[in-house]
Tab-separated table of C-alpha atoms and ligand atoms in Angstrom:
chain	number	residue	atom	x	y	z
A	1	MET	CA	0.000	0.000	0.000
A	2	LYS	CA	1.622	3.212	-1.111
A	3	ASN	CA	-1.055	5.747	-2.002
A	4	ILE	CA	-2.999	6.517	1.122
A	5	VAL	CA	-5.829	8.920	1.820
A	6	ILE	CA	-6.168	10.082	5.415
A	7	THR	CA	-9.506	11.830	5.878
A	8	GLY	CA	-9.849	14.449	8.601
A	9	GLY	CA	-6.076	14.957	8.587
A	10	ALA	CA	-6.387	18.622	9.515
A	11	GLY	CA	-8.204	17.784	12.750
A	12	PHE	CA	-6.864	16.788	16.136
A	13	ILE	CA	-6.100	13.072	15.833
A	14	GLY	CA	-5.828	13.153	12.034
A	15	SER	CA	-2.985	15.684	12.131
A	16	HIS	CA	-0.966	13.385	14.418
A	17	VAL	CA	-1.625	10.432	12.109
A	18	VAL	CA	-0.661	12.427	8.995
A	19	ARG	CA	2.547	13.663	10.650
A	20	LEU	CA	3.500	10.144	11.752
A	21	PHE	CA	2.895	8.613	8.301
A	22	VAL	CA	4.577	11.423	6.338
A	23	ASN	CA	7.715	11.264	8.515
A	24	LYS	CA	7.848	7.492	8.876
A	25	TYR	CA	7.047	6.428	5.317
A	26	PRO	CA	8.908	8.600	2.799
A	27	ASP	CA	7.982	6.102	0.041
A	28	TYR	CA	4.251	6.467	0.602
A	29	ARG	CA	2.147	9.197	-0.899
A	30	ILE	CA	-0.021	10.621	1.873
A	31	ILE	CA	-3.080	12.585	0.820
A	32	ASN	CA	-4.745	14.555	3.570
A	33	LEU	CA	-8.398	14.973	2.580
A	34	ASP	CA	-10.291	17.464	4.704
A	35	LYS	CA	-13.196	19.859	4.318
A	36	LEU	CA	-11.648	22.258	6.859
A	37	THR	CA	-14.674	22.720	9.069
A	38	TYR	CA	-14.270	24.781	12.244
A	39	ALA	CA	-12.287	21.795	13.609
A	40	GLY	CA	-9.859	21.473	10.699
A	41	ASN	CA	-6.773	23.620	10.803
A	42	LEU	CA	-3.827	23.354	8.417
A	43	ALA	CA	-1.673	25.190	10.947
A	44	ASN	CA	-1.616	21.821	12.743
A	45	LEU	CA	0.625	20.493	9.963
A	46	LYS	CA	2.997	23.402	9.270
A	47	ASP	CA	6.055	21.259	9.994
A	48	ILE	CA	5.339	18.687	7.275
A	49	GLU	CA	3.419	20.623	4.621
A	50	ASP	CA	6.431	20.936	2.288
A	51	LYS	CA	7.407	17.262	2.346
A	52	PRO	CA	7.385	15.668	-1.099
A	53	ASN	CA	5.267	12.696	0.000
A	54	TYR	CA	2.458	14.932	1.346
A	55	LYS	CA	-0.483	16.502	-0.415
A	56	PHE	CA	-3.526	18.321	0.937
A	57	VAL	CA	-6.905	18.134	-0.831
A	58	LYS	CA	-9.819	20.223	0.383
A	59	MET	CA	-12.890	18.041	-0.077
A	60	ASP	CA	-16.134	17.124	1.633
A	61	ILE	CA	-16.293	13.363	2.240
A	62	CYS	CA	-19.944	13.522	1.159
A	63	ASP	CA	-18.855	14.496	-2.369
A	64	PHE	CA	-19.035	11.058	-3.951
A	65	GLU	CA	-18.041	12.119	-7.495
A	66	ALA	CA	-15.015	14.098	-6.374
A	67	PHE	CA	-13.785	11.288	-4.140
A	68	TYR	CA	-14.280	8.638	-6.813
A	69	GLN	CA	-12.242	10.773	-9.210
A	70	LEU	CA	-9.505	11.228	-6.608
A	71	MET	CA	-9.333	7.445	-6.069
A	72	GLN	CA	-8.797	6.941	-9.804
A	73	GLU	CA	-6.326	9.773	-10.329
A	74	GLU	CA	-4.202	8.952	-7.307
A	75	HIS	CA	-4.510	5.138	-7.506
A	76	ILE	CA	-5.530	4.977	-3.896
A	77	ASP	CA	-4.968	1.663	-2.170
A	78	GLY	CA	-5.448	2.600	1.462
A	79	ILE	CA	-7.973	4.784	3.276
A	80	ILE	CA	-7.635	5.780	6.910
A	81	HIS	CA	-10.906	7.479	7.709
A	82	LEU	CA	-10.999	9.962	10.576
A	83	ALA	CA	-13.088	12.832	9.152
A	84	ALA	CA	-16.138	13.319	11.326
A	85	GLU	CA	-18.125	15.693	13.409
A	86	SER	CA	-16.711	14.767	16.783
A	87	HIS	CA	-18.190	16.831	19.599
A	88	VAL	CA	-21.074	15.388	21.645
A	89	ASP	CA	-22.458	18.801	22.714
A	90	ARG	CA	-22.670	19.956	19.106
A	91	SER	CA	-24.445	16.723	18.164
A	92	ILE	CA	-27.108	17.483	20.756
A	93	LYS	CA	-27.712	20.882	19.132
A	94	ASP	CA	-27.396	19.828	15.501
A	95	PRO	CA	-27.785	16.078	14.910
A	96	PHE	CA	-28.380	16.440	11.154
A	97	THR	CA	-24.803	17.523	10.483
A	98	PHE	CA	-23.605	14.438	12.348
A	99	ALA	CA	-25.778	12.087	10.301
A	100	ARG	CA	-24.710	13.799	7.096
A	101	THR	CA	-20.944	13.712	7.655
A	102	ASN	CA	-20.505	10.666	9.861
A	103	VAL	CA	-23.053	8.360	8.255
A	104	MET	CA	-23.586	9.564	4.679
A	105	GLY	CA	-19.985	10.734	4.316
A	106	THR	CA	-18.626	7.351	5.409
A	107	LEU	CA	-21.038	5.549	3.103
A	108	SER	CA	-19.996	7.773	0.230
A	109	LEU	CA	-16.305	6.920	0.777
A	110	LEU	CA	-17.120	3.217	1.010
A	111	GLN	CA	-19.145	3.204	-2.177
A	112	ALA	CA	-16.502	5.150	-4.145
A	113	ALA	CA	-13.755	2.829	-2.872
A	114	LYS	CA	-15.835	-0.208	-3.791
A	115	LEU	CA	-16.449	0.977	-7.356
A	116	TYR	CA	-12.808	1.896	-7.897
A	117	TRP	CA	-11.227	-1.191	-6.308
A	118	GLU	CA	-13.674	-3.580	-7.992
A	119	SER	CA	-12.725	-2.039	-11.355
A	120	LEU	CA	-9.057	-3.025	-10.933
A	121	PRO	CA	-7.654	-6.338	-12.228
A	122	GLU	CA	-6.368	-7.216	-8.751
A	123	GLY	CA	-9.650	-6.166	-7.091
A	124	TYR	CA	-9.397	-5.807	-3.325
A	125	GLU	CA	-5.935	-7.431	-3.148
A	126	GLY	CA	-3.610	-5.192	-1.106
A	127	LYS	CA	-6.349	-2.666	-0.364
A	128	ARG	CA	-7.589	-1.443	2.989
A	129	PHE	CA	-10.420	0.683	4.370
A	130	TYR	CA	-9.720	1.540	7.998
A	131	HIS	CA	-12.389	3.368	10.010
A	132	ILE	CA	-11.415	5.207	13.197
A	133	SER	CA	-14.262	5.015	15.685
A	134	THR	CA	-14.972	5.625	19.332
A	135	ASP	CA	-15.703	3.630	22.474
A	136	GLU	CA	-18.858	5.755	22.877
A	137	VAL	CA	-20.710	3.373	20.522
A	138	TYR	CA	-20.737	0.804	23.356
A	139	GLY	CA	-22.905	3.035	25.548
A	140	SER	CA	-22.359	3.786	29.192
A	141	LEU	CA	-20.992	1.748	32.119
A	142	GLU	CA	-21.845	1.859	35.791
A	143	LEU	CA	-18.937	2.054	38.224
A	144	ASN	CA	-18.867	-1.672	38.919
A	145	ASP	CA	-19.386	-2.875	35.338
A	146	GLU	CA	-16.745	-4.735	33.353
A	147	LEU	CA	-14.820	-2.731	30.740
A	148	PHE	CA	-15.944	-2.502	27.087
A	149	THR	CA	-14.527	-5.356	25.031
A	150	GLU	CA	-14.811	-5.974	21.286
A	151	GLN	CA	-17.814	-8.206	22.124
A	152	THR	CA	-19.774	-5.529	23.975
A	153	PRO	CA	-23.016	-4.893	22.064
A	154	TYR	CA	-23.470	-1.421	20.605
A	155	SER	CA	-25.749	0.852	22.639
A	156	PRO	CA	-25.101	4.474	21.617
A	157	HIS	CA	-26.910	7.257	23.454
A	158	SER	CA	-25.873	10.594	21.980
A	159	PRO	CA	-26.509	11.673	18.389
A	160	TYR	CA	-22.702	11.652	17.987
A	161	SER	CA	-22.272	8.057	19.144
A	162	ALA	CA	-25.380	6.970	17.217
A	163	SER	CA	-23.858	8.367	14.029
A	164	LYS	CA	-20.509	6.688	14.693
A	165	ALA	CA	-22.221	3.373	15.468
A	166	SER	CA	-24.134	3.610	12.222
A	167	SER	CA	-20.978	4.298	10.228
A	168	ASP	CA	-19.184	1.365	11.921
A	169	HIS	CA	-22.052	-0.904	10.832
A	170	PHE	CA	-21.804	0.335	7.246
A	171	VAL	CA	-18.060	-0.345	7.201
A	172	ARG	CA	-18.583	-3.908	8.439
A	173	ALA	CA	-21.455	-4.377	5.997
A	174	PHE	CA	-19.098	-3.553	3.108
A	175	HIS	CA	-16.808	-6.327	4.241
A	176	ASP	CA	-19.572	-8.840	4.801
A	177	THR	CA	-21.471	-7.997	1.608
A	178	TYR	CA	-18.779	-7.133	-0.935
A	179	GLY	CA	-15.599	-8.531	0.625
A	180	MET	CA	-13.976	-5.125	1.088
A	181	PRO	CA	-10.923	-5.405	3.397
A	182	THR	CA	-12.092	-3.246	6.274
A	183	ILE	CA	-10.948	-2.677	9.839
A	184	VAL	CA	-12.676	-0.749	12.626
A	185	THR	CA	-11.059	0.476	15.815
A	186	ASN	CA	-12.836	1.940	18.826
A	187	CYS	CA	-10.715	4.235	20.938
A	188	SER	CA	-11.203	5.957	24.272
A	189	ASN	CA	-10.988	9.749	24.859
A	190	ASN	CA	-7.830	11.265	23.378
A	191	TYR	CA	-5.883	14.217	24.737
A	192	GLY	CA	-2.776	16.120	23.657
A	193	PRO	CA	-1.662	18.984	21.387
A	194	TYR	CA	-3.899	20.418	18.631
A	195	GLN	CA	-7.235	19.405	20.159
A	196	PHE	CA	-9.961	21.946	19.521
A	197	PRO	CA	-10.715	23.817	22.768
A	198	GLU	CA	-14.330	22.763	22.979
A	199	LYS	CA	-13.322	19.390	24.455
A	200	LEU	CA	-12.768	19.156	28.190
A	201	ILE	CA	-8.971	19.276	28.490
A	202	PRO	CA	-7.998	22.108	26.083
A	203	LEU	CA	-11.140	24.086	26.958
A	204	PHE	CA	-10.282	24.042	30.638
A	205	ILE	CA	-6.581	24.844	30.104
A	206	ASN	CA	-7.623	27.808	27.969
A	207	ASN	CA	-10.211	28.983	30.482
A	208	ILE	CA	-7.769	28.743	33.400
A	209	ARG	CA	-5.318	30.831	31.379
A	210	HIS	CA	-7.995	33.531	30.965
A	211	ARG	CA	-9.427	33.079	34.469
A	212	LYS	CA	-12.778	32.136	32.956
A	213	PRO	CA	-15.250	29.763	34.673
A	214	LEU	CA	-14.712	26.015	34.230
A	215	PRO	CA	-18.184	24.588	33.448
A	216	VAL	CA	-18.328	21.161	35.128
A	217	TYR	CA	-21.368	19.225	33.914
A	218	GLY	CA	-23.527	17.732	36.686
A	219	LYS	CA	-21.513	16.697	39.723
A	220	GLY	CA	-18.282	16.091	37.798
A	221	GLU	CA	-18.524	12.397	38.651
A	222	ASN	CA	-18.633	11.019	35.113
A	223	VAL	CA	-15.666	8.846	34.241
A	224	ARG	CA	-13.625	8.920	31.031
A	225	ASP	CA	-10.670	6.770	29.969
A	226	TRP	CA	-7.868	8.970	28.589
A	227	LEU	CA	-5.204	8.150	25.999
A	228	TYR	CA	-2.398	10.399	24.750
A	229	VAL	CA	-3.059	11.166	21.093
A	230	GLU	CA	0.377	10.068	19.835
A	231	ASP	CA	-0.214	6.645	21.361
A	232	HIS	CA	-3.458	6.440	19.382
A	233	ALA	CA	-1.591	7.441	16.209
A	234	ARG	CA	0.989	4.685	16.821
A	235	ALA	CA	-1.817	2.169	17.296
A	236	ILE	CA	-3.408	3.292	14.015
A	237	ASP	CA	-0.085	2.822	12.188
A	238	LEU	CA	0.330	-0.674	13.656
A	239	ILE	CA	-3.232	-1.759	12.964
A	240	PHE	CA	-3.273	-0.328	9.438
A	241	HIS	CA	-0.195	-2.425	8.596
A	242	LYS	CA	-0.593	-5.511	10.787
A	243	GLY	CA	-4.250	-5.683	11.816
A	244	LYS	CA	-6.439	-8.507	10.510
A	245	VAL	CA	-9.066	-7.645	7.933
A	246	ALA	CA	-12.658	-7.608	9.225
A	247	GLU	CA	-11.468	-7.372	12.824
A	248	THR	CA	-12.292	-4.789	15.452
A	249	TYR	CA	-9.676	-3.585	17.920
A	250	ASN	CA	-10.305	-1.547	21.046
A	251	ILE	CA	-7.669	1.082	21.804
A	252	GLY	CA	-7.203	2.498	25.291
A	253	GLY	CA	-4.653	2.895	28.037
A	254	PHE	CA	-6.547	1.590	31.104
A	255	ASN	CA	-6.572	5.139	32.441
A	256	GLU	CA	-9.918	6.051	33.988
A	257	TRP	CA	-10.484	9.416	35.615
A	258	LYS	CA	-13.488	10.970	37.276
A	259	ASN	CA	-13.913	14.378	35.585
A	260	ILE	CA	-13.566	16.398	38.773
A	261	ASP	CA	-10.338	14.614	39.763
A	262	LEU	CA	-8.877	15.182	36.304
A	263	ILE	CA	-9.911	18.842	36.436
A	264	LYS	CA	-8.089	19.264	39.750
A	265	VAL	CA	-4.933	17.723	38.267
A	266	MET	CA	-5.185	20.160	35.343
A	267	ILE	CA	-5.658	23.134	37.650
A	268	LYS	CA	-2.682	22.104	39.753
A	269	THR	CA	-0.476	21.647	36.686
A	270	VAL	CA	-1.460	24.931	35.015
A	271	ASP	CA	-1.070	26.884	38.268
A	272	ARG	CA	2.381	25.388	38.884
A	273	ILE	CA	3.593	26.144	35.362
A	274	LEU	CA	2.200	29.691	35.452
A	275	GLY	CA	3.818	30.298	38.833
A	276	ASN	CA	0.504	30.689	40.677
A	277	ALA	CA	0.083	29.559	44.282
A	278	GLU	CA	-1.278	26.003	44.594
A	279	GLY	CA	-5.080	26.083	44.495
A	280	HIS	CA	-5.183	29.558	42.928
A	281	SER	CA	-7.567	28.542	40.091
A	282	LEU	CA	-9.809	26.159	42.059
A	283	ASP	CA	-12.349	28.984	42.450
A	284	LEU	CA	-13.018	28.813	38.696
A	285	ILE	CA	-14.786	25.458	39.052
A	286	THR	CA	-18.458	26.122	38.263
A	287	TYR	CA	-21.010	23.326	38.422
A	288	VAL	CA	-23.525	23.719	35.572
A	289	THR	CA	-26.589	21.841	34.309
A	290	ASP	CA	-25.673	18.341	33.211
A	291	ARG	CA	-25.325	17.373	29.546
A	292	PRO	CA	-28.566	15.667	28.432
A	293	GLY	CA	-28.057	11.900	28.270
A	294	HIS	CA	-24.578	12.267	29.767
A	295	ASP	CA	-22.911	8.834	29.712
A	296	ALA	CA	-21.739	7.925	33.215
A	297	ARG	CA	-18.575	6.020	32.392
A	298	TYR	CA	-16.463	4.859	29.467
A	299	ALA	CA	-13.679	2.353	30.084
A	300	ILE	CA	-12.016	0.288	27.422
A	301	ASP	CA	-10.330	-3.099	27.510
A	302	SER	CA	-7.551	-3.040	24.914
A	303	THR	CA	-6.079	-6.437	25.865
A	304	LYS	CA	-6.668	-7.831	22.375
A	305	LEU	CA	-4.504	-5.139	20.759
A	306	GLN	CA	-1.774	-5.600	23.338
A	307	ARG	CA	-1.859	-9.401	23.042
A	308	GLU	CA	-2.166	-9.751	19.253
A	309	LEU	CA	-0.142	-6.800	17.987
A	310	GLY	CA	2.045	-5.903	20.975
A	311	TRP	CA	0.829	-2.305	21.292
A	312	GLU	CA	1.156	-0.487	24.600
A	313	PRO	CA	0.633	3.144	25.555
A	314	SER	CA	4.017	4.831	25.969
A	315	LEU	CA	3.098	7.614	28.375
A	316	GLN	CA	1.916	7.618	31.950
A	317	PHE	CA	-1.001	10.016	32.406
A	318	GLU	CA	0.921	12.424	34.686
A	319	GLU	CA	3.601	12.765	32.009
A	320	GLY	CA	1.006	13.157	29.237
A	321	ILE	CA	-0.965	15.846	31.035
A	322	GLU	CA	2.238	17.772	31.848
A	323	LYS	CA	3.269	17.680	28.156
A	324	THR	CA	-0.226	18.700	27.092
A	325	VAL	CA	-0.570	21.632	29.474
A	326	ARG	CA	2.896	22.881	28.507
A	327	TRP	CA	2.053	22.597	24.807
A	328	TYR	CA	-1.091	24.751	25.116
A	329	LEU	CA	0.651	27.312	27.312
A	330	ASP	CA	3.580	27.464	24.870
A	331	ASN	CA	1.233	27.795	21.880
A	332	GLU	CA	-1.036	30.585	22.968
A	333	ALA	CA	-1.144	31.992	19.421
A	334	TRP	CA	-2.646	28.696	18.189
A	335	LEU	CA	-5.240	28.800	20.985
A	336	ASP	CA	-6.095	32.451	20.357
A	337	ASN	CA	-6.439	31.826	16.650
A	338	VAL	CA	-8.835	28.888	16.930
A	339	THR	CA	-10.887	30.487	19.683
A	340	SER	CA	-11.656	33.698	17.809
A	341	GLY	CA	-14.558	34.526	15.487
A	342	ASP	CA	-17.182	31.857	14.881
A	343	TYR	CA	-15.984	29.680	17.679
A	344	GLN	CA	-16.360	32.454	20.216
A	345	ARG	CA	-19.961	33.014	19.096
A	346	TYR	CA	-20.677	29.284	19.341
A	347	TYR	CA	-19.151	29.103	22.800
A	348	ASP	CA	-21.068	32.103	24.117
A	349	GLU	CA	-24.334	30.661	22.790
A	350	MET	CA	-23.561	27.211	24.141
A	351	TYR	CA	-23.113	28.411	27.695
A	352	THR	CA	-25.819	31.026	27.790
A	353	GLY	CA	-28.448	29.778	30.171
A	354	ARG	CA	-26.425	26.869	31.551
B	1	NAD	P1	-11.789	16.718	15.054
B	1	NAD	O1	-13.157	17.271	15.207
B	1	NAD	O2	-10.637	17.387	15.746
B	1	NAD	O3	-11.393	16.670	13.503
B	1	NAD	C1	-12.281	16.243	12.521
B	1	NAD	C2	-11.712	16.615	11.165
B	1	NAD	O4	-12.636	16.151	10.156
B	1	NAD	C3	-11.535	18.121	10.947
B	1	NAD	O5	-10.285	18.381	10.361
B	1	NAD	C4	-12.674	18.485	10.003
B	1	NAD	O6	-12.367	19.568	9.147
B	1	NAD	C5	-12.838	17.186	9.219
B	1	NAD	N1	-14.189	17.050	8.657
B	1	NAD	C6	-15.372	17.188	9.317
B	1	NAD	N2	-16.397	17.021	8.457
B	1	NAD	C7	-15.853	16.740	7.232
B	1	NAD	C8	-16.402	16.453	5.963
B	1	NAD	N3	-17.723	16.438	5.755
B	1	NAD	N4	-15.551	16.199	4.945
B	1	NAD	C9	-14.195	16.233	5.133
B	1	NAD	N5	-13.629	16.516	6.315
B	1	NAD	C10	-14.443	16.764	7.370
B	1	NAD	O7	-11.913	15.200	15.460
B	1	NAD	P2	-10.882	14.238	16.221
B	1	NAD	O8	-11.061	14.399	17.674
B	1	NAD	O9	-9.527	14.382	15.635
B	1	NAD	O10	-11.481	12.823	15.823
B	1	NAD	C11	-11.083	12.171	14.629
B	1	NAD	C12	-11.807	10.852	14.516
B	1	NAD	O11	-11.498	10.023	15.630
B	1	NAD	C13	-13.330	10.993	14.477
B	1	NAD	O12	-13.823	10.058	13.550
B	1	NAD	C14	-13.754	10.639	15.892
B	1	NAD	O13	-15.048	10.088	15.896
B	1	NAD	C15	-12.712	9.615	16.266
B	1	NAD	N6	-12.400	9.519	17.704
B	1	NAD	C16	-12.104	10.647	18.423
B	1	NAD	C17	-11.775	10.533	19.780
B	1	NAD	C18	-11.395	11.737	20.601
B	1	NAD	O14	-11.220	11.632	21.802
B	1	NAD	N7	-11.209	12.907	20.007
B	1	NAD	C19	-11.775	9.275	20.389
B	1	NAD	C20	-12.083	8.142	19.621
B	1	NAD	C21	-12.397	8.285	18.279
B	2	TYD	P1	-15.627	15.795	26.096
B	2	TYD	O1	-14.210	16.301	26.062
B	2	TYD	O2	-16.685	16.588	25.417
B	2	TYD	O3	-15.584	14.302	25.552
B	2	TYD	P2	-16.778	13.172	25.521
B	2	TYD	O4	-18.049	13.785	25.913
B	2	TYD	O5	-16.766	12.748	24.098
B	2	TYD	O6	-16.327	12.115	26.469
B	2	TYD	O7	-16.053	15.643	27.614
B	2	TYD	C1	-15.316	14.827	28.505
B	2	TYD	C2	-16.072	14.799	29.822
B	2	TYD	O8	-16.067	16.104	30.393
B	2	TYD	C3	-17.538	14.434	29.660
B	2	TYD	O9	-17.953	13.634	30.772
B	2	TYD	C4	-18.258	15.769	29.674
B	2	TYD	C5	-17.393	16.610	30.597
B	2	TYD	N1	-17.359	18.054	30.262
B	2	TYD	C6	-17.619	19.003	31.262
B	2	TYD	O10	-17.895	18.665	32.418
B	2	TYD	N2	-17.583	20.325	30.920
B	2	TYD	C7	-17.294	20.743	29.656
B	2	TYD	O11	-17.295	21.969	29.398
B	2	TYD	C8	-17.012	19.755	28.651
B	2	TYD	C9	-16.705	20.170	27.253
B	2	TYD	C10	-17.049	18.421	29.017
């Protein structure tokens, strides 16, 4: 596989995957396909944009004709699909956009890939369609429940997770019906550099920096399982090359945190780095109305990936959060840029009345 499309490569996780592939595989041609929504930012890829094995194409994944043409022109043999609407709160406000991009967009890519690959003499030989999904499709756990495994039945609750579940089913259906070589992975919450500051960790770092309130949903007792984004990118590389067709792999670092405990670690880290007294920013914590349908707990069992492909997370959480906080504080221009204009209006509207 040499000609690879990475969709959503201008987003948070996608930019780490693009960077890894462009630097690690000089012989591959890496095409970053992205519509550049509010969440897509080419500044995330400044360091690799001039590399000869990298190309950016601005395209909507729902544009079937354009994608089919790109497959033909670029002789695409691998697709790593990350483009999506990814924020649960936005999906609650605007579920249509999530169905359009996450469901119809994924189906459009699948259908174009099918038509192109089936037209080749070698057919699906050496081809791969890899869909990056989330653990949120499995639903919500109670504190004493077992972790999500690859056998856990799907039970999505938010419009976001419902759209991702639907797209996962379409991907598997293309394997089962047409024999397309597909893989799906379901990963836990990612954190690290270049994440759009609407998600918990970068939002709170940014708000602490501006001494703005930290809106904690409900009692702050919901639990998430956090993985450093570069560890996810390494898993994607490994699975794309070594994973078994038609399989599902869970990706996670066995790293569960109650939101309020994580928030206190963030506050402590930011205050220390900024030279504030310990506890200085604790007064910013503001309990607000809970997110509707807020899943209580996500926790992923990634034993299969560790056992079969030897993947392990490389960073301890304390180290990862330190790196992350430092990155945002060292890249204030990036934060200021992405939090201006439309985003600011969205944010103000989002929290009015909470
Ligand atoms: P993100 O919101 O940061 O980036 C999404 C990217 O997709 C952006 O660059 C955006 O411009 C692009 N995009 C959106 N709609 C598009 C369209 N119609 N056509 C082309 N491009 C479009 O998202 P992320 O956090 O990097 O997540 C990437 C993928 O990983 C998503 O599929 C998400 O469901 C999945 N995932 C995310 C997490 C997480 O914690 N962030 C965890 C597990 C799985
Ligand atoms: P988020 O980063 O949106 O990821 P997800 O909902 O996909 O897990 O949220 C992580 C957790 O933090 C989740 O339990 C919701 C909570 N949260 C807040 O309490 N306040 C906030 O402002 C945000 C964005 C999230």
